[in-house]
Short mmCIF file of C-alpha atoms and ligand atoms in Angstrom, two decimals:
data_model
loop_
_atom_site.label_atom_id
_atom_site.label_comp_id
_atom_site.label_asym_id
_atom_site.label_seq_id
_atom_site.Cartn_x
_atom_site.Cartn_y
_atom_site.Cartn_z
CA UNK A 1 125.71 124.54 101.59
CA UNK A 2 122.15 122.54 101.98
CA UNK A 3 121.85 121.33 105.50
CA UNK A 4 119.58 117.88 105.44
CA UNK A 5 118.16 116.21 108.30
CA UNK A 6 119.59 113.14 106.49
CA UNK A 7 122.79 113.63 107.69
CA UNK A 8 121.70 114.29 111.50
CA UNK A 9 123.28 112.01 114.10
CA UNK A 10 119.46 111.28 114.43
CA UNK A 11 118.73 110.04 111.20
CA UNK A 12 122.11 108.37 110.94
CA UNK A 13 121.32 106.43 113.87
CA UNK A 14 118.15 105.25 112.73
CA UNK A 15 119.94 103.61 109.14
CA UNK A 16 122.85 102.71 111.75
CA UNK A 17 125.62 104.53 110.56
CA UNK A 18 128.35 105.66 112.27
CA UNK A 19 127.85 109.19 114.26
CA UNK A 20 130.46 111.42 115.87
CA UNK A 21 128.42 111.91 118.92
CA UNK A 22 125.29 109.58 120.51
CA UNK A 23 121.88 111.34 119.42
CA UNK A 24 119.38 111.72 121.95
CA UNK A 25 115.93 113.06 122.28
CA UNK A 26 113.32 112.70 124.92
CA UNK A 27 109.74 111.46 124.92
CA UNK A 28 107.48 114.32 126.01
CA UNK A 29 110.29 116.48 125.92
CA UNK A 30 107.61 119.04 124.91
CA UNK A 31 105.22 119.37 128.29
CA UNK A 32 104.40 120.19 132.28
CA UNK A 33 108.06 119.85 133.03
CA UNK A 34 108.96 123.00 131.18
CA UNK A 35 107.78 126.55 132.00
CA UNK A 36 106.83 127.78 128.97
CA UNK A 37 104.72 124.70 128.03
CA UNK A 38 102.83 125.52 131.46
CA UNK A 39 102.36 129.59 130.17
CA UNK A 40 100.65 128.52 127.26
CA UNK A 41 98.53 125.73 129.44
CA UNK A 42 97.22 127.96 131.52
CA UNK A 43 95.75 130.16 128.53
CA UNK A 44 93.88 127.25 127.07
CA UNK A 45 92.78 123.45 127.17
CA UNK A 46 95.26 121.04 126.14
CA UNK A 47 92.50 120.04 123.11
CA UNK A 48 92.54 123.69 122.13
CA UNK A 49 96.58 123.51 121.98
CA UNK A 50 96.71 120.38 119.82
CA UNK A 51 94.40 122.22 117.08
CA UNK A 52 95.93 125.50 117.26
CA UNK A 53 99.25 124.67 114.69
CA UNK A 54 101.30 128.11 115.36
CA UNK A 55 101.02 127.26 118.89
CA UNK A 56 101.72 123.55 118.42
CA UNK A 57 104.76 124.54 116.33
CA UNK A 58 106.52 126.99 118.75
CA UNK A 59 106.02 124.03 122.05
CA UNK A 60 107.79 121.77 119.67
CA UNK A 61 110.80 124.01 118.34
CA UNK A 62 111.28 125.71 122.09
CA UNK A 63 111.27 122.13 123.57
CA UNK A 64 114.11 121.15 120.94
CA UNK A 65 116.03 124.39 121.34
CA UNK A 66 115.84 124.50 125.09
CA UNK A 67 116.82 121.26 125.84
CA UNK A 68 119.29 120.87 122.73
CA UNK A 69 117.54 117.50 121.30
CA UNK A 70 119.02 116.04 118.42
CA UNK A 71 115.57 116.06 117.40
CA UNK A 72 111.99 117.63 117.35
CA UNK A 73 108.24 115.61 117.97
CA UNK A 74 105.48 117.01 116.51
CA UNK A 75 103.73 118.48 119.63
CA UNK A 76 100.30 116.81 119.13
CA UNK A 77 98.53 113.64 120.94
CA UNK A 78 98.09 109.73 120.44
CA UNK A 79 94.34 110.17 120.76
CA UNK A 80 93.59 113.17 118.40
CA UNK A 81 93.09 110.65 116.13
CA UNK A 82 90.00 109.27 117.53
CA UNK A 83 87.54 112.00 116.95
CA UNK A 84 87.17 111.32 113.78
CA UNK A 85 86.53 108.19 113.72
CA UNK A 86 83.45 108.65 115.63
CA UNK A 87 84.82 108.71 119.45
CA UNK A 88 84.10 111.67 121.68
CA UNK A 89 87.73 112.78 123.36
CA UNK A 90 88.02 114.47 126.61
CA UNK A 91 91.27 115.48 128.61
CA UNK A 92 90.22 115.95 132.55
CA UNK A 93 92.36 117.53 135.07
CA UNK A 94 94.01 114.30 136.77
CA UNK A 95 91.86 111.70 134.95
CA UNK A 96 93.45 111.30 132.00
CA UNK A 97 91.61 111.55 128.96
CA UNK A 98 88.31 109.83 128.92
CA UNK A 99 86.98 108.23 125.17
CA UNK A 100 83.15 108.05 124.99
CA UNK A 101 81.61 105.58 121.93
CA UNK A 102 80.77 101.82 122.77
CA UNK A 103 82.34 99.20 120.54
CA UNK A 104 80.53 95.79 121.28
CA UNK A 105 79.63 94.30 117.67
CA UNK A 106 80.56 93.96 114.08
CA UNK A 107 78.35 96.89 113.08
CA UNK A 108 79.87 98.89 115.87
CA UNK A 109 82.84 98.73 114.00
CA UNK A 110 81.39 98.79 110.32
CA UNK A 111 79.97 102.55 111.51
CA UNK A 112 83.35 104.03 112.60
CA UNK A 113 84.06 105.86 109.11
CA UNK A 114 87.10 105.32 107.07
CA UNK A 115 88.86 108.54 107.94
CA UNK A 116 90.44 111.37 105.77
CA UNK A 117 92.96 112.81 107.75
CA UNK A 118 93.95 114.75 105.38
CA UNK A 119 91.01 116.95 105.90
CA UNK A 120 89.53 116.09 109.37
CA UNK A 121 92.83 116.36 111.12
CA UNK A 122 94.43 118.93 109.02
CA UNK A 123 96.23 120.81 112.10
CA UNK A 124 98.42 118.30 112.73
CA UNK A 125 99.75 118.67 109.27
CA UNK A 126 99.60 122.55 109.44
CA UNK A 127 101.51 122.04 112.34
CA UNK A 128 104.06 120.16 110.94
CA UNK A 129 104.77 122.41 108.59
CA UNK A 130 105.05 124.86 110.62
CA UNK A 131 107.37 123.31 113.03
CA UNK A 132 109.71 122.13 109.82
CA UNK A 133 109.68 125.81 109.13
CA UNK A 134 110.49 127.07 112.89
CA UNK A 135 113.30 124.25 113.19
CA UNK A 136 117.14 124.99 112.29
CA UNK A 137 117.54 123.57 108.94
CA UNK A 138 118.87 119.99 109.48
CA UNK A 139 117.03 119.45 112.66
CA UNK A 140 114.84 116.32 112.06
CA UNK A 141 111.43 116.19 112.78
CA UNK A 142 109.72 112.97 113.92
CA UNK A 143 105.85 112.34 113.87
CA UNK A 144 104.30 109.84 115.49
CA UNK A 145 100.80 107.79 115.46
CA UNK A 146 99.17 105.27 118.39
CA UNK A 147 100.11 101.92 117.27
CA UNK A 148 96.21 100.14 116.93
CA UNK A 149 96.41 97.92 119.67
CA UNK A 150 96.43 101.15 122.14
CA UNK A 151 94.35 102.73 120.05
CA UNK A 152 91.72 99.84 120.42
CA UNK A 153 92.99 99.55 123.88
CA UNK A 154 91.77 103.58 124.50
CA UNK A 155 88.30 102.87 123.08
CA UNK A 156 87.29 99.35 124.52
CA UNK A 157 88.28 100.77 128.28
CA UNK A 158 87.39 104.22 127.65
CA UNK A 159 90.86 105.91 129.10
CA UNK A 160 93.70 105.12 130.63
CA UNK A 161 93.90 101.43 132.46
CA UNK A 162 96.11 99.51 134.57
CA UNK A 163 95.15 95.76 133.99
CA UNK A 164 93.25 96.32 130.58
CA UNK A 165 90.67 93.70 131.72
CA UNK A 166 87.71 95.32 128.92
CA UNK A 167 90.50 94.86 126.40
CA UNK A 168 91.46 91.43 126.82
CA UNK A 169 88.07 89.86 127.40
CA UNK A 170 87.07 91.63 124.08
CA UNK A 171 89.83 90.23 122.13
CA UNK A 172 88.90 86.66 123.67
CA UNK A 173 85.34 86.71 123.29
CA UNK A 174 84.97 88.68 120.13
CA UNK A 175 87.97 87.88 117.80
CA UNK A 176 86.45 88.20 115.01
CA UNK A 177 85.38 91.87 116.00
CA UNK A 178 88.63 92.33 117.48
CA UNK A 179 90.46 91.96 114.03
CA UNK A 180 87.86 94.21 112.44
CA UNK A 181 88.70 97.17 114.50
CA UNK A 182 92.28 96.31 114.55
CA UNK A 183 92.55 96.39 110.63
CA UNK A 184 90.10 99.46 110.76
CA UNK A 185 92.53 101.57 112.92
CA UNK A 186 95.20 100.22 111.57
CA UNK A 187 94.07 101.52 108.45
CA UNK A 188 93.91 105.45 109.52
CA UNK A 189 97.00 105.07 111.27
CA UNK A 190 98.52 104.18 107.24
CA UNK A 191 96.62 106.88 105.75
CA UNK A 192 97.39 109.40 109.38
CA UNK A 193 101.10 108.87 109.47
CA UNK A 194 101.80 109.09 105.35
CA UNK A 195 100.03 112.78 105.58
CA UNK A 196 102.39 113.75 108.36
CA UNK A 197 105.07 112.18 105.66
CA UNK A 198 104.13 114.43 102.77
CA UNK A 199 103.82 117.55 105.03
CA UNK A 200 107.65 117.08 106.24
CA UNK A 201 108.22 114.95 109.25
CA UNK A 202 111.94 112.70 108.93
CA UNK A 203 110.75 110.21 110.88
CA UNK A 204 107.46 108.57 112.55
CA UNK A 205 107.42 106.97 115.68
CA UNK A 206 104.91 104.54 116.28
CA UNK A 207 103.55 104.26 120.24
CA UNK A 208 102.37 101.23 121.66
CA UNK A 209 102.72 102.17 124.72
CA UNK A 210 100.27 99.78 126.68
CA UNK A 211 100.92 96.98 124.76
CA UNK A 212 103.18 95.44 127.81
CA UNK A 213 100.30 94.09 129.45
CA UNK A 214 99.90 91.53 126.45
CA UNK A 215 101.94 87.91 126.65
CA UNK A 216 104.01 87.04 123.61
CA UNK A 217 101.33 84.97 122.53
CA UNK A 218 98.60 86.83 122.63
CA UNK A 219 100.68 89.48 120.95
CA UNK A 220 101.50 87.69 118.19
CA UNK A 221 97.77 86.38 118.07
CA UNK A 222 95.98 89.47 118.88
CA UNK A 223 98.78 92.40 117.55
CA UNK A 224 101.67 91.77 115.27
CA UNK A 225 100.01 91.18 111.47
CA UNK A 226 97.97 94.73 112.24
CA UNK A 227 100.94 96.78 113.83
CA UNK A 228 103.42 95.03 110.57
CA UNK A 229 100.69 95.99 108.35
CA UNK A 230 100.64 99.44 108.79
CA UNK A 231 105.19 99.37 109.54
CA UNK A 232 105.03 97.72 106.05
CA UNK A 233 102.15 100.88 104.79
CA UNK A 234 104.15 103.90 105.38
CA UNK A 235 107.57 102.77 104.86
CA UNK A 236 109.10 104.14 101.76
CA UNK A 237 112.25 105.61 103.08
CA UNK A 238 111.49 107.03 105.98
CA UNK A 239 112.53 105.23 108.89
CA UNK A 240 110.09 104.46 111.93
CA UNK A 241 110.68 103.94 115.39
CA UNK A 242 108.71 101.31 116.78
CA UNK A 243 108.44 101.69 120.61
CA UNK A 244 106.15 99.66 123.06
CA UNK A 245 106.23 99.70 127.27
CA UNK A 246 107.00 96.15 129.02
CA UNK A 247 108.03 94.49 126.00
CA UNK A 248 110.80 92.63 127.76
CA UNK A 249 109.56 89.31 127.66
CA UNK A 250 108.36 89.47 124.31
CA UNK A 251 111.07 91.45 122.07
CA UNK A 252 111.13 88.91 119.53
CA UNK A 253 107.79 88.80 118.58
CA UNK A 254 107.75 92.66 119.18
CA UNK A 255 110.76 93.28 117.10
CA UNK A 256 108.63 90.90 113.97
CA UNK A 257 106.26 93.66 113.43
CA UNK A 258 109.57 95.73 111.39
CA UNK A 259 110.56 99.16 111.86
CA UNK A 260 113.77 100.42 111.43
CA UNK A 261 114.33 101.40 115.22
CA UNK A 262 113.01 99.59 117.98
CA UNK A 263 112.08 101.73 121.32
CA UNK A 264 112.73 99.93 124.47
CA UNK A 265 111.39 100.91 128.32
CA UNK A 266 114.25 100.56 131.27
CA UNK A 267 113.31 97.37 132.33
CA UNK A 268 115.79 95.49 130.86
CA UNK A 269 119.31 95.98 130.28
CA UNK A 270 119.90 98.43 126.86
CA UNK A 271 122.67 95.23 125.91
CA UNK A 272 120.06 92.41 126.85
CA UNK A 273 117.58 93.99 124.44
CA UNK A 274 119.81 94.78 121.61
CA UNK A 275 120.84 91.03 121.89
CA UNK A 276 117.16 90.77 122.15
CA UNK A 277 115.69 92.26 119.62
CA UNK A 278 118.97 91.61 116.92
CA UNK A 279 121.23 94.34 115.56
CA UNK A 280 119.59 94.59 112.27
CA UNK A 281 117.18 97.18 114.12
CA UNK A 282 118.77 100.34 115.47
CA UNK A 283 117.96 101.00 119.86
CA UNK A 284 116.03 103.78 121.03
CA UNK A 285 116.50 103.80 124.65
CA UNK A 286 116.42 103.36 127.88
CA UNK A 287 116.99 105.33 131.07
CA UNK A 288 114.18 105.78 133.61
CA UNK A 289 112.47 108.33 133.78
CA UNK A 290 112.93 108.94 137.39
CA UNK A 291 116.38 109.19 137.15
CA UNK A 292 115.97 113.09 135.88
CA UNK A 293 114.51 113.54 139.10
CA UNK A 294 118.40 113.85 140.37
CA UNK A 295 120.99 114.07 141.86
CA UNK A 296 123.09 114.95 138.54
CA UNK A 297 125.45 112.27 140.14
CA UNK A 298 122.87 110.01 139.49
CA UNK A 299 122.11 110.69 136.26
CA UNK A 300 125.81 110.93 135.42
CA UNK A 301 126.25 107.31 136.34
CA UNK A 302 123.05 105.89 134.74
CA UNK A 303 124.13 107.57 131.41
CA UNK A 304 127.63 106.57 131.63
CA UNK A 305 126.26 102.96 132.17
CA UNK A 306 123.71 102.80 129.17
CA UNK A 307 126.51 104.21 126.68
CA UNK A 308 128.78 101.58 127.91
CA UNK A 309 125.96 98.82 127.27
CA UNK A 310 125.52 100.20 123.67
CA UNK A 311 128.73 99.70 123.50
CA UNK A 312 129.63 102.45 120.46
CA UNK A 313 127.69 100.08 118.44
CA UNK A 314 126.12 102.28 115.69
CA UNK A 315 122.51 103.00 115.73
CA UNK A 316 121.98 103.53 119.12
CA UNK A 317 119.54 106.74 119.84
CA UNK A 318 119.43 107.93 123.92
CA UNK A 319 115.76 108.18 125.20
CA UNK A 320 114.13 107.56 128.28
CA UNK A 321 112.43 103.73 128.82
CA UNK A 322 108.93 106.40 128.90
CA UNK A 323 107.77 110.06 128.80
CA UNK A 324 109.39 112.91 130.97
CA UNK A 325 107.82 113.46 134.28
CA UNK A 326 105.99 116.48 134.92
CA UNK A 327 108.13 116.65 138.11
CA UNK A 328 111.51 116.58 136.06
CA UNK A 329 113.39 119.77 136.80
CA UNK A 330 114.62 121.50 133.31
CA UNK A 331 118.15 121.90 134.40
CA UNK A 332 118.54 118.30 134.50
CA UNK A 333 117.20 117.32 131.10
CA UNK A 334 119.55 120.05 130.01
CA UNK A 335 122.27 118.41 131.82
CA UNK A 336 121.64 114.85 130.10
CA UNK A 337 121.44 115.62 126.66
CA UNK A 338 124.96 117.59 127.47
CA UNK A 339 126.08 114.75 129.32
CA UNK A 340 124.99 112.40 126.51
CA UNK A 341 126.98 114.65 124.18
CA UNK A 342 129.98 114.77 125.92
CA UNK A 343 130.59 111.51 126.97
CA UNK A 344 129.83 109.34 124.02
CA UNK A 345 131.99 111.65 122.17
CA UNK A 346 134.98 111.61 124.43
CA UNK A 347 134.25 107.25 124.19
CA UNK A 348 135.10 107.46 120.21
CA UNK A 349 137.91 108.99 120.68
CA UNK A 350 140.70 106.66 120.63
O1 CP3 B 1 106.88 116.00 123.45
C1 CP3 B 1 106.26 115.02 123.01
O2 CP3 B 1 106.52 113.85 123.27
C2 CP3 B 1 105.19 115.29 121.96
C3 CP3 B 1 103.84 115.29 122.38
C4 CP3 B 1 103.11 114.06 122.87
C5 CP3 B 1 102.05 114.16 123.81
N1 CP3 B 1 101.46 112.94 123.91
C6 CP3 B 1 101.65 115.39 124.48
C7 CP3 B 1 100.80 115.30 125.69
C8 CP3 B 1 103.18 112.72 122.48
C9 CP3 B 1 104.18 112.06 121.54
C10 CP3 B 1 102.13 112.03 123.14
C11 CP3 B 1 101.82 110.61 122.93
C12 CP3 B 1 100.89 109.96 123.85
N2 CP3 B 1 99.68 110.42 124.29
C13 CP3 B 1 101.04 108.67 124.36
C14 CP3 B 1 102.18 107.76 124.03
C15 CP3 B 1 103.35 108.10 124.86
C16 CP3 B 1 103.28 107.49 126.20
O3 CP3 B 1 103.27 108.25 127.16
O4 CP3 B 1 103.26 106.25 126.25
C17 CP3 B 1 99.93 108.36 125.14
C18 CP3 B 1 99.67 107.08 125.92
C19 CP3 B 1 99.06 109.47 125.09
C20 CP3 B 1 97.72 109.61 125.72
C21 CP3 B 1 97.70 110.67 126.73
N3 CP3 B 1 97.80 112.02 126.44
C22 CP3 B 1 97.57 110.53 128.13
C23 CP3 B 1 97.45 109.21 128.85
C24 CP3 B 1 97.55 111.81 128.66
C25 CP3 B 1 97.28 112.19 130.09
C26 CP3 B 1 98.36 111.80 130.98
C27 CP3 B 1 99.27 112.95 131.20
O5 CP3 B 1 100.49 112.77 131.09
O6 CP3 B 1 98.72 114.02 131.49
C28 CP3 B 1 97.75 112.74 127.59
C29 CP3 B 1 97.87 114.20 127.69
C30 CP3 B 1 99.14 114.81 127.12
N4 CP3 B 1 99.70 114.50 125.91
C31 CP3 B 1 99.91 115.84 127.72
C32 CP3 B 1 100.94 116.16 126.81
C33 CP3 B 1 101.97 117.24 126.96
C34 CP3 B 1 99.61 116.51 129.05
C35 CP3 B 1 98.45 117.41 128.84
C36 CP3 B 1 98.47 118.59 129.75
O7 CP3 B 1 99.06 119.61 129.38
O8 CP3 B 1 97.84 118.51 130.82
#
């Protein structure tokens, strides 16, 4: 018998079928939280990790396996991208990565090269491949891109932000720029994510994970026709998750850029943002992330409560409203995905 991913609860989900259990996987499920992520850390720079594939490979596969995800992420990063496209990329201890190349003009832009990911960034598909091949056959594999408007976000600020000031003057003051670079990244991001397609992945997710700090407005000014641009690029059958960070006031216009899956944080109610965003889009989503701090009480409740909001609706996929803490303890992600398991099961049975 051929095992596919396309039968997975995961990938069921996504086309919102029916699924004898609730899927779940976890952003960052691969990282600091884990012990074996932190072995391999202390051997090497995180930049060295992301371009070694065999070692990229075995984070992803032991994160799946240890935890018991319904799915694997290709362990790489958002910004990995950047390099070559002209940006220098550096990941300090407690900083947060730092992006060094001034965009202030036209011809700024018109000199960041169209890229070739195929060859400059050909570890990420090496590891791919390798991670397909380390998975259990049906596991699903998703890979993932920045969506451009944190993309552009990273390079007009130069790392991480909280109030994105550089970012929004920019886009006021230089529109016309703005669009350039926006159509320019959103172009690599095509071109990024349909190589990670052809080397194996199930699934892309698609992070705009800053994009919360936008109105509705200015995202559908300033955002939507680049991020449905590039939804509308890569889809030919494989479904993508589109997942943003303090999109609560502005699901609509979120939810206009496509996808087949829309990610949600845990601001909002996991019912208010289905209702939101429509049911013609399958829920990733939503418990906080500080909830897998503990107690296990705790988390019991909080995933009792978000199963009972999705209300065995199909195409609902578990996930945290953000990335795993590096403070999480292991036992309790172990203990959600069980208790995800579990429960939604024992709610379809009549
Ligand atoms: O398991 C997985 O989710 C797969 C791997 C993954 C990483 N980054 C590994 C990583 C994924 C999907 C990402 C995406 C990513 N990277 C995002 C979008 C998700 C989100 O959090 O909104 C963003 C914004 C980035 C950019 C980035 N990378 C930042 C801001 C940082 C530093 C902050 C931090 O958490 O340390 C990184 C580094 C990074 N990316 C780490 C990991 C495991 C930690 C690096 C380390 O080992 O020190």
């Amino acid at each position: 018998m051929i095992i596919s991913p396309l039968e997975s609860a995961f990938l069921r989900a996504c086309r919102r079928e029916q699924t004898a259990y609730t899927p779940v996987w976890l952003m960052r499920q691969a990282g600091r939280y884990m012990k074996e992520y932190r072995d391999i850390r202390a051997k090497m720079s995180f930049l060295d990790l992301c371009k070694n594939p065999e070692l990229c490979a075995d984070v992803a596969v032991t994160a799946q396996q240890r935890i018991g995800a319904d799915a694997a992420i290709l362990f790489s990063d958002l910004l990995l991208i950047l390099e070559p496209m002209g940006f220098k990329l550096d990941y300090t201890e407690g900083r947060g990565p730092v992006i060094t190349g001034r965009i202030a003009s036209r011809e700024d832009v018109a000199r960041i090269p169209e890229i070739d990911p195929v060859d400059s960034l050909h570890f990420v598909f090496e590891a791919v491949r390798r991670t397909r091949g380390g998975l259990k056959p049906g596991m699903p594999l998703i890979g993932f891109s920045g969506a451009p408007f944190t993309l552009a976000a990273y390079i007009l600020e130069g790392g991480s932000s909280r109030v994105f000031e550089k970012t929004k003057k920019f886009m006021r003051e230089e529109p016309l720029v703005w669009h350039a670079l926006m159509e320019k990244i959103g172009r690599a991001v095509i071109a990024y994510l349909k190589g990670q397609i052809l080397a194996g992945v199930d699934a892309v997710q698609l992070f705009d994970s800053w994009v919360g700090c936008l109105s509705g407005d200015e995202y559908r000014q300033y955002v939507l026709p680049h991020t449905r641009k590039v939804i509308e690029g890569i889809r030919k059958g494989v479904p993508v998750v589109h997942f943003g960070t303090g999109t609560g006031n502005f699901l609509k216009e979120f939810r206009m850029a496509g996808g087949d899956v829309c990610g949600v944080d845990h601001q909002l109610p996991l019912d208010r943002a289905w209702e939101m965003i429509g049911y013609d889009a399958a829920i990733q989503g939503n418990l906080a992330p500080e909830v897998l701090l503990g107690p296990v009480t705790e988390i019991r409740k909080e995933v009792k409560r978000i199963l009972d909001l999705a209300a065995r609706r199909p195409g609902h996929i578990f996930n945290l409203g953000h990335g795993v803490l590096p403070a999480t303890p292991v036992e309790n992600v172990i203990t959600l995905v069980d208790l995800v398991h579990e429960m939604s099961v024992s709610m379809r049975t009549p």
